[in-house]
Short mmCIF file of C-alpha atoms and ligand atoms in Angstrom, two decimals:
data_model
loop_
_atom_site.label_atom_id
_atom_site.label_comp_id
_atom_site.label_asym_id
_atom_site.label_seq_id
_atom_site.Cartn_x
_atom_site.Cartn_y
_atom_site.Cartn_z
CA MET A 55 30.18 65.52 24.22
CA ASN A 56 33.41 63.57 24.51
CA LEU A 57 32.11 60.27 25.86
CA LYS A 58 35.51 59.01 26.93
CA GLU A 59 36.25 62.16 28.94
CA GLU A 60 32.81 62.12 30.56
CA ILE A 61 33.13 58.44 31.51
CA ASN A 62 36.55 59.12 33.01
CA ARG A 63 35.21 62.08 34.98
CA LEU A 64 32.22 60.11 36.31
CA ARG A 65 34.19 57.04 37.33
CA LYS A 66 36.60 59.19 39.32
CA GLU A 67 33.85 61.26 40.91
CA LYS A 68 31.84 58.18 41.91
CA ASN A 69 34.72 55.85 42.82
CA ALA A 70 33.61 53.38 40.16
CA VAL A 71 35.57 50.68 38.34
CA ILE A 72 34.82 49.43 34.85
CA LEU A 73 35.38 45.76 34.09
CA ALA A 74 35.05 44.41 30.54
CA HIS A 75 34.96 40.96 28.98
CA TYR A 76 37.09 40.29 25.89
CA TYR A 77 33.89 40.10 23.82
CA GLN A 78 33.06 43.79 24.33
CA GLU A 79 33.60 46.30 21.54
CA GLY A 80 37.18 47.62 21.32
CA ASP A 81 36.43 51.12 22.66
CA ILE A 82 34.97 49.69 25.85
CA GLN A 83 37.90 47.30 26.31
CA ASP A 84 40.36 50.17 25.85
CA LEU A 85 38.63 52.27 28.48
CA ALA A 86 38.11 49.56 31.11
CA ASP A 87 40.11 49.36 34.34
CA PHE A 88 40.35 45.64 33.75
CA VAL A 89 39.67 43.34 30.77
CA GLY A 90 39.50 39.60 31.26
CA ASP A 91 37.74 36.28 30.82
CA SER A 92 34.86 35.06 32.98
CA LEU A 93 37.12 33.70 35.74
CA ALA A 94 39.32 36.79 35.92
CA LEU A 95 36.27 39.07 36.04
CA ALA A 96 34.80 37.10 38.96
CA GLN A 97 38.17 37.11 40.74
CA TRP A 98 38.53 40.85 40.20
CA ALA A 99 34.98 41.51 41.44
CA SER A 100 35.61 39.46 44.58
CA ARG A 101 38.51 41.79 45.49
CA CYS A 102 36.85 45.03 44.42
CA THR A 103 37.08 47.97 46.85
CA ALA A 104 35.29 50.59 44.71
CA ASP A 105 31.76 51.80 45.52
CA ILE A 106 30.39 51.05 42.06
CA LEU A 107 31.34 48.21 39.76
CA VAL A 108 30.29 48.49 36.11
CA MET A 109 30.32 45.09 34.44
CA CYS A 110 30.63 45.48 30.68
CA GLY A 111 29.58 41.97 29.82
CA VAL A 112 26.36 40.00 29.96
CA HIS A 113 23.77 39.62 32.72
CA PHE A 114 25.20 36.50 34.40
CA MET A 115 28.58 38.27 34.77
CA GLY A 116 26.91 41.18 36.53
CA GLU A 117 24.92 38.75 38.68
CA THR A 118 28.07 36.85 39.68
CA ALA A 119 29.75 40.15 40.64
CA LYS A 120 26.70 41.24 42.66
CA ILE A 121 26.59 37.88 44.49
CA LEU A 122 30.27 38.29 45.36
CA CYS A 123 29.90 41.92 46.49
CA PRO A 124 26.32 42.35 47.71
CA ASP A 125 27.06 45.72 49.34
CA LYS A 126 28.25 47.35 46.15
CA LYS A 127 26.25 48.84 43.36
CA VAL A 128 26.78 46.59 40.32
CA LEU A 129 25.75 48.13 37.01
CA VAL A 130 25.49 46.57 33.55
CA PRO A 131 25.14 49.15 30.73
CA ASP A 132 22.34 47.14 29.10
CA LEU A 133 20.44 44.87 31.46
CA THR A 134 18.90 42.98 28.54
CA ALA A 135 22.35 41.65 27.58
CA GLY A 136 21.53 37.99 28.18
CA CYS A 137 23.23 34.79 27.06
CA SER A 138 21.76 32.04 24.87
CA LEU A 139 23.75 29.42 26.77
CA ALA A 140 22.42 30.56 30.17
CA ASP A 141 18.92 30.74 28.65
CA SER A 142 19.22 27.14 27.44
CA CYS A 143 19.08 26.04 31.08
CA PRO A 144 15.94 27.28 32.88
CA ALA A 145 16.25 26.75 36.65
CA ASP A 146 12.97 24.82 37.05
CA ARG A 147 13.92 22.28 34.37
CA PHE A 148 17.44 22.00 35.72
CA ALA A 149 16.02 21.36 39.23
CA ASP A 150 13.93 18.47 37.79
CA PHE A 151 17.02 17.07 36.04
CA VAL A 152 19.05 17.20 39.27
CA LYS A 153 16.20 15.59 41.21
CA ALA A 154 15.93 12.81 38.62
CA HIS A 155 19.62 11.91 39.18
CA PRO A 156 20.18 11.72 42.93
CA GLY A 157 23.69 11.23 44.26
CA HIS A 158 25.34 13.34 41.57
CA THR A 159 27.71 16.23 42.19
CA VAL A 160 26.38 19.21 40.23
CA ILE A 161 28.98 21.24 38.31
CA SER A 162 27.72 24.29 36.45
CA TYR A 163 29.43 26.54 33.99
CA VAL A 164 29.43 30.19 35.08
CA ASN A 165 27.20 30.98 32.07
CA THR A 166 24.06 30.30 34.11
CA SER A 167 21.49 32.28 36.05
CA ALA A 168 21.90 32.78 39.80
CA ALA A 169 18.94 30.40 40.28
CA VAL A 170 20.84 27.60 38.49
CA LYS A 171 23.98 28.36 40.50
CA ALA A 172 21.85 27.99 43.63
CA LEU A 173 21.24 24.33 42.57
CA THR A 174 24.96 23.75 42.01
CA ASP A 175 27.80 22.26 44.09
CA VAL A 176 30.62 24.01 42.28
CA VAL A 177 30.75 26.58 39.48
CA VAL A 178 33.42 26.44 36.76
CA THR A 179 34.58 28.63 33.88
CA SER A 180 36.32 27.55 30.70
CA THR A 181 39.67 28.33 32.39
CA ASN A 182 39.25 25.93 35.30
CA ALA A 183 36.56 23.44 34.24
CA ARG A 184 38.94 20.60 33.48
CA GLN A 185 40.98 20.98 36.70
CA ILE A 186 37.89 21.35 38.88
CA VAL A 187 36.30 18.23 37.37
CA GLU A 188 39.60 16.40 37.88
CA SER A 189 39.67 17.49 41.53
CA PHE A 190 36.85 14.97 42.13
CA PRO A 191 37.67 11.23 42.22
CA GLN A 192 37.30 9.58 38.79
CA GLU A 193 34.26 7.54 39.83
CA THR A 194 32.26 10.51 41.23
CA PRO A 195 28.90 10.75 39.42
CA ILE A 196 28.69 14.27 38.01
CA ILE A 197 26.00 16.34 36.35
CA PHE A 198 27.59 19.00 34.13
CA GLY A 199 25.58 21.87 32.70
CA PRO A 200 24.60 23.68 30.70
CA ASP A 201 27.09 23.51 27.79
CA ARG A 202 27.07 20.14 26.00
CA ASN A 203 30.14 21.07 23.94
CA LEU A 204 32.32 22.01 26.90
CA GLY A 205 30.95 19.00 28.81
CA SER A 206 31.72 16.57 25.94
CA TYR A 207 35.19 18.05 25.57
CA ILE A 208 35.92 17.57 29.28
CA ASN A 209 34.50 14.04 29.17
CA ALA A 210 36.87 13.30 26.26
CA VAL A 211 40.02 14.72 27.85
CA THR A 212 39.39 13.30 31.32
CA GLY A 213 37.90 9.93 30.33
CA ARG A 214 34.78 10.67 32.39
CA GLN A 215 31.14 10.13 31.63
CA MET A 216 29.54 13.16 33.20
CA LEU A 217 25.83 13.50 32.61
CA LEU A 218 25.39 16.53 30.35
CA TRP A 219 22.69 19.14 30.13
CA ASP A 220 21.79 19.72 26.48
CA GLY A 221 22.59 23.44 26.15
CA ALA A 222 24.81 25.49 23.85
CA CYS A 223 25.91 28.99 22.84
CA HIS A 224 24.46 30.15 19.52
CA VAL A 225 27.69 31.96 18.58
CA HIS A 226 30.11 29.10 19.22
CA GLU A 227 27.82 26.53 17.59
CA GLN A 228 27.91 28.51 14.34
CA PHE A 229 31.53 28.02 13.27
CA SER A 230 31.78 26.19 9.98
CA VAL A 231 33.99 23.08 9.90
CA GLU A 232 34.20 23.25 6.09
CA LYS A 233 35.30 26.90 6.06
CA ILE A 234 37.92 26.30 8.75
CA VAL A 235 39.26 23.35 6.71
CA GLU A 236 39.43 25.64 3.65
CA LEU A 237 41.24 28.35 5.67
CA LYS A 238 43.71 25.79 6.99
CA ALA A 239 44.43 24.64 3.44
CA ALA A 240 44.95 28.26 2.32
CA HIS A 241 47.18 29.01 5.34
CA PRO A 242 48.98 25.78 6.27
CA ASP A 243 51.26 27.74 8.63
CA ALA A 244 48.34 28.97 10.75
CA GLU A 245 47.40 27.58 14.15
CA VAL A 246 43.71 27.09 14.92
CA LEU A 247 42.64 28.46 18.31
CA ALA A 248 39.19 27.38 19.54
CA HIS A 249 37.03 27.99 22.57
CA PRO A 250 35.64 24.80 24.16
CA GLU A 251 32.07 26.04 23.63
CA CYS A 252 32.59 25.17 19.92
CA LYS A 253 31.24 21.90 18.50
CA GLY A 254 33.43 18.79 18.77
CA ALA A 255 34.09 18.76 15.01
CA VAL A 256 35.62 22.26 15.28
CA LEU A 257 37.63 21.35 18.38
CA LYS A 258 39.11 18.39 16.47
CA LEU A 259 40.61 20.88 13.99
CA ALA A 260 42.10 23.03 16.75
CA ASP A 261 45.76 23.20 17.74
CA VAL A 262 44.79 24.85 21.02
CA VAL A 263 41.48 24.64 22.92
CA GLY A 264 41.02 27.09 25.77
CA SER A 265 39.25 30.02 27.38
CA THR A 266 39.56 33.47 25.83
CA ALA A 267 42.42 34.27 28.23
CA ALA A 268 44.20 30.99 27.42
CA LEU A 269 43.89 31.57 23.65
CA LEU A 270 45.25 35.09 24.03
CA LYS A 271 48.15 33.88 26.16
CA HIS A 272 48.97 31.20 23.58
CA ALA A 273 48.86 33.69 20.70
CA VAL A 274 51.37 35.91 22.53
CA LYS A 275 53.87 33.17 23.32
CA SER A 276 53.57 31.04 20.16
CA PRO A 277 56.32 31.42 17.52
CA CYS A 278 53.56 31.04 14.91
CA ARG A 279 52.72 34.25 12.98
CA ARG A 280 49.17 33.46 11.84
CA PHE A 281 46.09 32.18 13.69
CA ILE A 282 42.55 31.14 12.79
CA VAL A 283 40.40 32.08 15.78
CA ALA A 284 37.18 30.19 16.58
CA THR A 285 35.53 32.23 19.30
CA GLU A 286 33.61 35.50 19.54
CA ALA A 287 35.36 38.09 17.39
CA GLY A 288 35.83 40.63 20.22
CA ILE A 289 38.94 38.77 21.38
CA LEU A 290 40.71 39.75 18.14
CA HIS A 291 40.97 43.32 19.46
CA GLU A 292 43.26 42.35 22.35
CA MET A 293 45.10 39.73 20.26
CA ARG A 294 45.96 42.35 17.61
CA LYS A 295 46.90 44.86 20.32
CA GLN A 296 49.26 42.48 22.09
CA CYS A 297 50.65 40.95 18.87
CA PRO A 298 50.68 43.73 16.24
CA ASP A 299 53.02 41.76 13.98
CA LYS A 300 50.84 38.62 13.87
CA GLU A 301 47.79 37.91 11.73
CA PHE A 302 44.48 36.83 13.25
CA ILE A 303 41.79 35.42 10.98
CA PRO A 304 38.30 35.07 12.47
CA ALA A 305 36.86 31.60 11.83
CA PRO A 306 33.80 32.04 9.60
CA PRO A 307 30.33 31.06 10.73
CA ASN A 308 28.07 28.76 8.66
CA ALA A 309 25.83 31.58 7.52
CA GLY A 310 28.53 33.30 5.45
CA ILE A 311 28.71 37.06 5.48
CA CYS A 312 26.62 37.89 8.55
CA ALA A 313 28.38 38.84 11.78
CA CYS A 314 27.38 35.57 13.52
CA ASN A 315 30.75 35.35 15.21
CA GLU A 316 29.78 38.43 17.22
CA CYS A 317 27.63 37.88 20.29
CA ASN A 318 24.57 40.09 19.83
CA PHE A 319 24.08 40.12 23.61
CA MET A 320 27.61 41.27 24.40
CA ARG A 321 27.35 43.95 21.70
CA LEU A 322 24.25 45.50 23.32
CA ASN A 323 26.65 47.40 25.59
CA THR A 324 27.88 50.59 23.93
CA MET A 325 29.96 53.59 24.99
CA GLU A 326 26.75 55.68 25.12
CA LYS A 327 25.05 53.18 27.45
CA LEU A 328 28.19 52.91 29.57
CA TYR A 329 28.18 56.69 30.01
CA ALA A 330 24.44 56.77 30.80
CA CYS A 331 24.65 53.96 33.35
CA LEU A 332 27.49 55.69 35.20
CA ARG A 333 25.62 59.00 35.12
CA ASP A 334 22.30 57.51 36.33
CA GLU A 335 23.79 54.69 38.44
CA SER A 336 21.31 52.48 36.66
CA PRO A 337 20.48 49.82 35.50
CA ALA A 338 21.68 47.99 38.58
CA ILE A 339 21.75 44.23 39.10
CA GLU A 340 19.66 42.88 41.98
CA VAL A 341 19.65 39.25 43.08
CA ASP A 342 17.03 37.66 45.31
CA PRO A 343 18.76 37.33 48.73
CA ASP A 344 17.72 33.66 49.23
CA ILE A 345 19.05 32.70 45.81
CA ALA A 346 22.21 34.76 46.36
CA ALA A 347 22.87 33.07 49.71
CA ARG A 348 22.82 29.65 47.99
CA ALA A 349 24.57 30.73 44.78
CA VAL A 350 27.53 32.33 46.55
CA LYS A 351 28.72 28.96 47.95
CA PRO A 352 29.51 27.23 44.62
CA ILE A 353 31.04 30.44 43.25
CA GLU A 354 33.31 30.84 46.28
CA ARG A 355 34.18 27.15 46.07
CA MET A 356 35.33 27.74 42.49
CA LEU A 357 37.43 30.76 43.53
CA ASP A 358 38.92 28.78 46.37
CA ILE A 359 39.89 25.78 44.20
CA SER A 360 41.26 28.13 41.53
CA ARG A 361 43.40 29.89 44.12
CA LYS A 362 44.81 26.54 45.30
CA LEU A 363 45.47 25.56 41.69
CA GLY A 364 47.25 28.87 41.07
CA LEU A 365 44.73 29.91 38.40
P1 13P Y 427 35.52 32.73 28.92
O1 13P Y 427 35.40 34.14 29.33
O2 13P Y 427 35.65 31.82 30.11
O3 13P Y 427 36.56 32.48 27.91
O4 13P Y 427 34.11 32.32 28.26
C1 13P Y 427 33.63 32.90 27.12
C2 13P Y 427 32.19 33.17 27.12
O5 13P Y 427 31.41 32.65 26.41
C3 13P Y 427 31.70 34.21 28.00
O6 13P Y 427 30.39 34.34 27.79
FE1 SF4 Y 428 26.61 33.66 26.03
FE2 SF4 Y 428 27.67 32.78 23.79
FE3 SF4 Y 428 27.38 35.38 24.13
FE4 SF4 Y 428 29.23 34.02 25.58
S1 SF4 Y 428 29.21 34.34 23.36
S2 SF4 Y 428 27.77 35.53 26.32
S3 SF4 Y 428 28.18 32.05 25.83
S4 SF4 Y 428 25.71 33.86 24.00
#
């Protein structure tokens, strides 16, 4: 069977759209109706007019799409595609943390469960986190969760002292400072591009810190010909596609030769599972209606602020 042809036939027949995050395998990105970062995927989902939305990403991305379009069928090819960062913030413990710090505005990264979003005042992604934090007066007490690296980075660039939840992504925490320093020495002309989920020591070595979409945009417009990229390796596919004459070197993880710069959760989605989920219209994301009713407010607030900011 030609998987690509079958997927194309099914998506037409069923009026389905396929959205993919930059961390998906190349074949899935190439086939998707839209490829983007977490913010762009949520924005796209909020405007979706198709009957079925297939989210080729991880569970929280499917959940966010389902919360934004409750009447649509939202499918994720592998429902077990979780996220270590979202898992580092269980809703019951986060609720205790919020309760222990009354009077704080709660800002949560989109990499969280719907139950954590339901405890949140405004959701952010790596594209808009800084601007959304800055939209609150400097003295506003803020709880920021769950990513301690993104939170520390925003504290540093905004001069704030947000209270941070102690969570992290296992992929972005793995990049080796020593190996990036060695790569920089071997390629002094290269720019280092890093995602803000990386540790502070890696971000200090970076020429540009930004979301996957921001790093891609920079790579396209920069006169530089060579880049060391410290984020999940899936983004290299689109970077190489858009800049065929530039060189992209994946930043190495601490562990050496293993593929630790690939997110094992993101890579659970495959072309075979994408085909099967379109054929069976399953597995579908369901969100508890009470949780969804509370979680939609901070997500829509984020979309609203982003629109006003032109993001
Ligand atoms: P962005 O899509 O905002 O760049 O975030 C990356 C990420 O870790 C998604 O899980
Ligand atoms: Fe979660 Fe990290 Fe995978 Fe992104 S790369 S989905 S933050 S585990």
